[in-house]
XYZ file of C-alpha atoms in Angstrom:
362
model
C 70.639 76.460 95.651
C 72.788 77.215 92.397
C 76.792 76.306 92.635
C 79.447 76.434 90.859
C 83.277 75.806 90.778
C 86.519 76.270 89.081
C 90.196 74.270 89.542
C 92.899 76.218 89.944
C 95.697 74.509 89.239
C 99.087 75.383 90.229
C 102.460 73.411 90.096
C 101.379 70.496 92.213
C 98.610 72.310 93.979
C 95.348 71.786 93.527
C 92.910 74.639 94.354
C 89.146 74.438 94.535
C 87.341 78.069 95.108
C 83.647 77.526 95.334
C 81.363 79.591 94.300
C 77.794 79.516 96.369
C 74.236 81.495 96.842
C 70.877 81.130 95.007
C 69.616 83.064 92.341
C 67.995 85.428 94.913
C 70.978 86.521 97.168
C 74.190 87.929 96.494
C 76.272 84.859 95.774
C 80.095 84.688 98.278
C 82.764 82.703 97.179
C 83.440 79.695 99.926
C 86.879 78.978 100.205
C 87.932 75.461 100.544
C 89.814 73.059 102.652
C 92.266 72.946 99.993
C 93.100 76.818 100.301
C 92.706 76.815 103.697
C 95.729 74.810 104.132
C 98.043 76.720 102.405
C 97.492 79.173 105.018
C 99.545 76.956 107.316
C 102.078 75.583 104.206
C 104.036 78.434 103.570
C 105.756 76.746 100.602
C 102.873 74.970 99.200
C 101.326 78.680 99.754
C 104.236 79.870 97.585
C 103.548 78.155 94.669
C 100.211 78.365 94.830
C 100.847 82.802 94.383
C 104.001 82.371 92.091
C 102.830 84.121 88.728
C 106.468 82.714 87.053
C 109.229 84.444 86.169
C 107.512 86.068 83.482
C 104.361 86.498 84.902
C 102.371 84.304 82.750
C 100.558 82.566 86.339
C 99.497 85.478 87.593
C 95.807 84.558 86.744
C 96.300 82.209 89.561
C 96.575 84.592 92.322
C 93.628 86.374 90.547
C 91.558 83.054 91.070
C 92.801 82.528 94.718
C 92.061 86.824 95.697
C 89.661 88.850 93.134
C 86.271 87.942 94.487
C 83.558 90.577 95.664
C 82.591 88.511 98.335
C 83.372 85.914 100.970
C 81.852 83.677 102.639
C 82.088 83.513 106.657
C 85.606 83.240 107.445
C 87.445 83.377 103.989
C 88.884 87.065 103.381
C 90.761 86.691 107.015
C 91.733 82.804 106.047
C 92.804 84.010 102.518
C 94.932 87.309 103.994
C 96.836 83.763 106.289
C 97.316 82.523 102.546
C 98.935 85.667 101.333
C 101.080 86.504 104.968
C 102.213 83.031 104.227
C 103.387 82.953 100.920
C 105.159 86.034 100.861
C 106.798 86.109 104.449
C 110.608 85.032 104.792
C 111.158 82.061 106.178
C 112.219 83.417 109.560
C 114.192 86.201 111.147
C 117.403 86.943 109.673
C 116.175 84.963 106.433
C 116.074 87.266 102.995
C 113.089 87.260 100.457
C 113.241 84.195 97.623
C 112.296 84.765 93.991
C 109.547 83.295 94.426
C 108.365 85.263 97.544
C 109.095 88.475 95.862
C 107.266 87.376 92.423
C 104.226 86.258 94.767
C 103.732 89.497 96.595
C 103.809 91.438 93.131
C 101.092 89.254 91.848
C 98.879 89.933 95.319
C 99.551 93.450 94.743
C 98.910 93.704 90.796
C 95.781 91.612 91.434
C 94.477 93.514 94.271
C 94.991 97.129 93.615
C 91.997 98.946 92.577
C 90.073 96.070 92.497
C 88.480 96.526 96.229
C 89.628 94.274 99.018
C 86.673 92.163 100.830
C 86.638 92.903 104.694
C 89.020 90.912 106.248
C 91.711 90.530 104.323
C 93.173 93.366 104.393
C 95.257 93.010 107.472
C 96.607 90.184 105.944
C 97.721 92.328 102.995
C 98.640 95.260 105.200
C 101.158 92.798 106.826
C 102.967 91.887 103.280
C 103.302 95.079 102.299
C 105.123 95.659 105.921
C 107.247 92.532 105.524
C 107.985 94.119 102.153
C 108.510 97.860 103.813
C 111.649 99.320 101.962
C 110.009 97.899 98.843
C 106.560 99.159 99.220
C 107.866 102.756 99.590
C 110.358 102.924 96.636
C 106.896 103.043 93.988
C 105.512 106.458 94.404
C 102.262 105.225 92.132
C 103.750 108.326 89.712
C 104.411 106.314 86.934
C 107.716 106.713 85.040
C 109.742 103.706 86.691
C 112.537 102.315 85.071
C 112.050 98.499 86.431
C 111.984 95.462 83.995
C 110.965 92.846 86.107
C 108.906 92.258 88.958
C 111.524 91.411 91.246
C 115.182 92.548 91.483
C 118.070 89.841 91.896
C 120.362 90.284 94.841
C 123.567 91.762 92.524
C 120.861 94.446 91.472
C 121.278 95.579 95.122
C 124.678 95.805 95.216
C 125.676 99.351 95.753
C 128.387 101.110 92.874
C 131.614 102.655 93.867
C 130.115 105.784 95.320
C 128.117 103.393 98.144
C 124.477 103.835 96.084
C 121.809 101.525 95.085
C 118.823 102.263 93.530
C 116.650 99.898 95.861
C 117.652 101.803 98.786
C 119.924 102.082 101.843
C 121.052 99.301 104.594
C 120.390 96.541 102.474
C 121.245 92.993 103.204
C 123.110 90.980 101.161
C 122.238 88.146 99.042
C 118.274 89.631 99.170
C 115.765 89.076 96.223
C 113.762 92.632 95.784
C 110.113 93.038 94.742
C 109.783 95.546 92.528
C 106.259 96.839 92.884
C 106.447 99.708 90.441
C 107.347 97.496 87.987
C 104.617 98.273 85.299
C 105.288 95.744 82.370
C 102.003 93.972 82.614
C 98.050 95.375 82.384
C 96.570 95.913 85.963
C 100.238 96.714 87.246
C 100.592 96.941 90.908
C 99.563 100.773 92.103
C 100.856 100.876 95.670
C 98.951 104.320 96.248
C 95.662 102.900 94.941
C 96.279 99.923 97.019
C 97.032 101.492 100.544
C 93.855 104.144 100.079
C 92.131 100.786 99.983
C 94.025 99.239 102.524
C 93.726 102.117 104.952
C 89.717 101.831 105.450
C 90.610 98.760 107.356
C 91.816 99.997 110.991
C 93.715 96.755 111.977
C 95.560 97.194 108.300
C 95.952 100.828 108.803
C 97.908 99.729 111.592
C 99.606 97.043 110.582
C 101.474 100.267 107.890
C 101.828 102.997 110.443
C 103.737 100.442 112.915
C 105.887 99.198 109.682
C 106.817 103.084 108.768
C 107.128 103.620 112.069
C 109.622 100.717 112.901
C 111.517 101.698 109.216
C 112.537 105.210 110.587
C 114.008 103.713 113.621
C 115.956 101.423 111.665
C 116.668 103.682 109.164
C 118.476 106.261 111.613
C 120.305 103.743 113.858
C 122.751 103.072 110.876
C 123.293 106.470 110.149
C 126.020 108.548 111.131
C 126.316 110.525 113.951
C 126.091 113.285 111.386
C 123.095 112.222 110.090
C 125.075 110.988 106.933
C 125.209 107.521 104.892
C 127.973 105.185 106.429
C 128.082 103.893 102.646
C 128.269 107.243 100.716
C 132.131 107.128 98.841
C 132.993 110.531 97.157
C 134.266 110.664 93.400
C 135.457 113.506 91.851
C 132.039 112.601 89.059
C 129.921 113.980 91.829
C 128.492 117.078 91.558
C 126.126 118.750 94.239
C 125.649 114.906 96.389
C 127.337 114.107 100.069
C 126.637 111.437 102.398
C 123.559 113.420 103.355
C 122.280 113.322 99.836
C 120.162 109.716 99.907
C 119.518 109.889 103.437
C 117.403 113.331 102.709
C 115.540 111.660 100.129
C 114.629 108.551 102.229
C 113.719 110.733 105.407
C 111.605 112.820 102.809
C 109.428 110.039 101.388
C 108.770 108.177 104.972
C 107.498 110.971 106.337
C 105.068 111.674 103.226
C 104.120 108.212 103.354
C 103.207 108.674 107.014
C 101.265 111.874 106.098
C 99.601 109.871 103.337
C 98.445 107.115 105.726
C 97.164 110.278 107.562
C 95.223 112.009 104.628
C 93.381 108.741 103.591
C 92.153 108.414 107.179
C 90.788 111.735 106.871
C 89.417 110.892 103.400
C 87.044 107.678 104.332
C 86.009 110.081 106.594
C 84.626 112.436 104.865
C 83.408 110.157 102.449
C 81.590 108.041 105.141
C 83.785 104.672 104.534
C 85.197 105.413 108.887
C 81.490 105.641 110.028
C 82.443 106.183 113.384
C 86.513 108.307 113.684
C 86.698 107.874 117.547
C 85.793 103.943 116.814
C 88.296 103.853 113.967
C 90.831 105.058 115.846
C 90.596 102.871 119.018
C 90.759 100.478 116.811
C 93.931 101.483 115.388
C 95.149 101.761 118.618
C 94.375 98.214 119.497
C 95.969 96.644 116.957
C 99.230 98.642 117.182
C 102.264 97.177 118.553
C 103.765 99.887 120.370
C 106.464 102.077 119.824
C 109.702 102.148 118.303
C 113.631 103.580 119.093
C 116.751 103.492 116.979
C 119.781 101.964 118.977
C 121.798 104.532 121.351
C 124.530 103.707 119.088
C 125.175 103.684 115.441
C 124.031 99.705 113.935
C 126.099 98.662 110.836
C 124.292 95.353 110.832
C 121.795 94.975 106.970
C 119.092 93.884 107.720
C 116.535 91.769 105.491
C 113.465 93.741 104.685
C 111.570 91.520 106.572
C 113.042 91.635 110.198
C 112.206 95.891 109.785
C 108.926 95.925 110.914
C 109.019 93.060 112.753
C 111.762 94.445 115.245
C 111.106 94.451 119.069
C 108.351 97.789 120.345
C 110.650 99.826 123.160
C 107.190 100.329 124.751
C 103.807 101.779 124.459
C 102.616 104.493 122.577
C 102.814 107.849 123.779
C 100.573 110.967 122.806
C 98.277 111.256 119.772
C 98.643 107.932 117.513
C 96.966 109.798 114.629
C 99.479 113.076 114.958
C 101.901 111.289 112.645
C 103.963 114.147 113.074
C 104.957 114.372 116.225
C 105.175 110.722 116.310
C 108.517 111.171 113.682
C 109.703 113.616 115.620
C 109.846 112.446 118.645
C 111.623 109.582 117.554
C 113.913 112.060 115.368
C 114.974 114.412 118.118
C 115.534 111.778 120.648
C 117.775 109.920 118.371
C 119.602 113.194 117.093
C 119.738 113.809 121.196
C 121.444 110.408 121.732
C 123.815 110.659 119.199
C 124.608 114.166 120.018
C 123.935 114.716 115.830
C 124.688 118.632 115.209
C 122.210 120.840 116.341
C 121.940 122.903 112.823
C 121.643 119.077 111.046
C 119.121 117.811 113.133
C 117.099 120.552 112.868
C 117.684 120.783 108.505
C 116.267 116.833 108.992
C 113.357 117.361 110.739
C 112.633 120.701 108.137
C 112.647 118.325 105.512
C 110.401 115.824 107.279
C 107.816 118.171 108.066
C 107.859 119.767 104.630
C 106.740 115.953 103.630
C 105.019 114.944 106.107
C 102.344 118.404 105.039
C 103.239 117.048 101.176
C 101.759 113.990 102.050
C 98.541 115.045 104.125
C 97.679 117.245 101.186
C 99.128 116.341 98.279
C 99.982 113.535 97.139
């Protein structure tokens, strides 16, 4: 038997990752009692993923994540570690620095770098606890971000109601800036769901976060389908309290279709061995479904409490026709709300325009 190990050491954790095998089989990495209890030490967990304010520890996460292989239980006990040291601190409760810096660094180190069965779900679920985040990069390049994470004044929104970080924010929130590309191996969110999405418990764990994002996206709109935020100026040209709402519809719905496309792509490629299997699995693991509010919300939210809000009940229909599960979330809402016909049906154009962008293109 050959062994070796290295010492990770991070703030006042110690880390031991073990590596084991003989010369004759493929050698897994063992992971420790020592990691293993960050998994239930969410601060301890923290620290242990914290790359720094300037990203200089990131080669600690890369010790704790990049391995080819694990041994027994470790991927799933690892994805504990990550859930754990990016999660708020409970409901209500907005992202620290520290949170936001760590899920960068699990993203940066873990996108494109293939993600050992099992902890993906675990990964899956940060990226949902991170949901308004995760869908701001696009993975086109181009971003103007200059630091993993934004500060809460960053959020606040300028005298016409806007924010670059996005709509319904809650106050006082630290942002993770995931397109921020200021360091080699930069976090590519649409390299890192493709991987993500050959897991059918992780593939999940996204479609119920998107899912539960549109539902709290439109129960603090307008009854016109409008921002509740959006102040004219005479400097705007061509933008109304539709404007930002459009856009945000737009890219949930292509991220839906996306989530759709890659299923279709491990299967042609032969990654989802087995489609009907895959998607009973799916189906398993989903939480059920989710409504807006019969009446407009103008409660902010942290990102975190999105996609863990209550289901309203089961899933109804085809799971995998992402369409029609938007729309039948849209039209009921615009129904309930009595939004203008010739409004509702512009949003759920745009949607569907997406949605097909999505499945296809992007």
């Amino acid at each position: 038997m050959v062994g070796t190990a290295f010492v990770v050491l991070v703030a006042t954790v110690a880390v031991v990752v073990a590596v084991t095998g003989d010369e004759d089989s493929e050698k897994c990495h063992e992971v420790p009692t020592s990691v293993r209890a960050l998994a239930d030490d969410p601060a301890a967990a923290t620290k242990a993923l914290d790359p720094g304010d300037d990203l200089d520890g990131i080669s600690s996460a890369t010790h704790l994540l990049a391995h080819d292989e694990l041994c027994g239980d470790g991927a799933r006990v690892l994805g504990r570690v990550v859930d754990a040291g990016t999660r708020a601190t409970g409901p209500g409760k907005p992202h620290t620095a520290a949170q936001a810096r760590s899920a960068y660094a699990v993203a940066a180190v873990l996108s494109g770098q293939g993600i050992p069965a099992g902890l993906a779900p675990g990964v899956a679920r940060m990226l949902a606890e991170y949901v308004v985040d995760a869908g701001r990069d696009d993975g086109f390049g181009g971003s103007d971000a200059t630091s993993p994470v934004a500060l809460p004044n960053e959020a606040l929104p300028d005298k016409n109601g806007y924010t670059a970080l996005g709509r319904f924010l809650a106050p006082g929130e630290v942002h993770t800036r995931f397109e921020y590309e200021g360091i080699d191996g930069d976090a590519d969110m649409r390299t890192l769901v493709a991987e993500l999405t050959e897991d059918p418990e992780a593939f999940a764990v996204l479609h119920d976060a998107e899912r539960a994002n549109l539902a709290a996206y439109l129960e603090r709109l307008t009854d016109e389908g409008g921002d509740p935020d959006f102040r004219p100026s005479p400097a705007d040209r061509g933008s109304g309290p539709t404007t930002w709402p459009d856009n945000d519809l737009q890219d949930l719905a292509g991220r839906v279709g996306t989530l759709m496309k890659h299923r279709a792509n491990h299967t042609r490629d032969g990654t989802i061995s087995d489609l009907d299997a895959f998607d009973r699995s799916v189906r398993e693991h989903t939480r059920g479904t989710f409504r807006p509010a019969e009446k407009q919300l103008k409660t902010r939210l942290p990102v975190g409490d999105i996609a863990a809000r209550p289901v309203t009940g089961p899933v109804r229909g085809d799971l995998m026709d992402g369409r029609d599960q938007l729309f039948t979330v849209l039209d009921s809402w615009a129904e309930q709300r009595h939004v203008p016909d010739r409004r509702a049906a512009a949003m759920r154009q745009m949607m569907d325009d997406f949605y097909v962008r999505g499945l296809w293109l992007r």
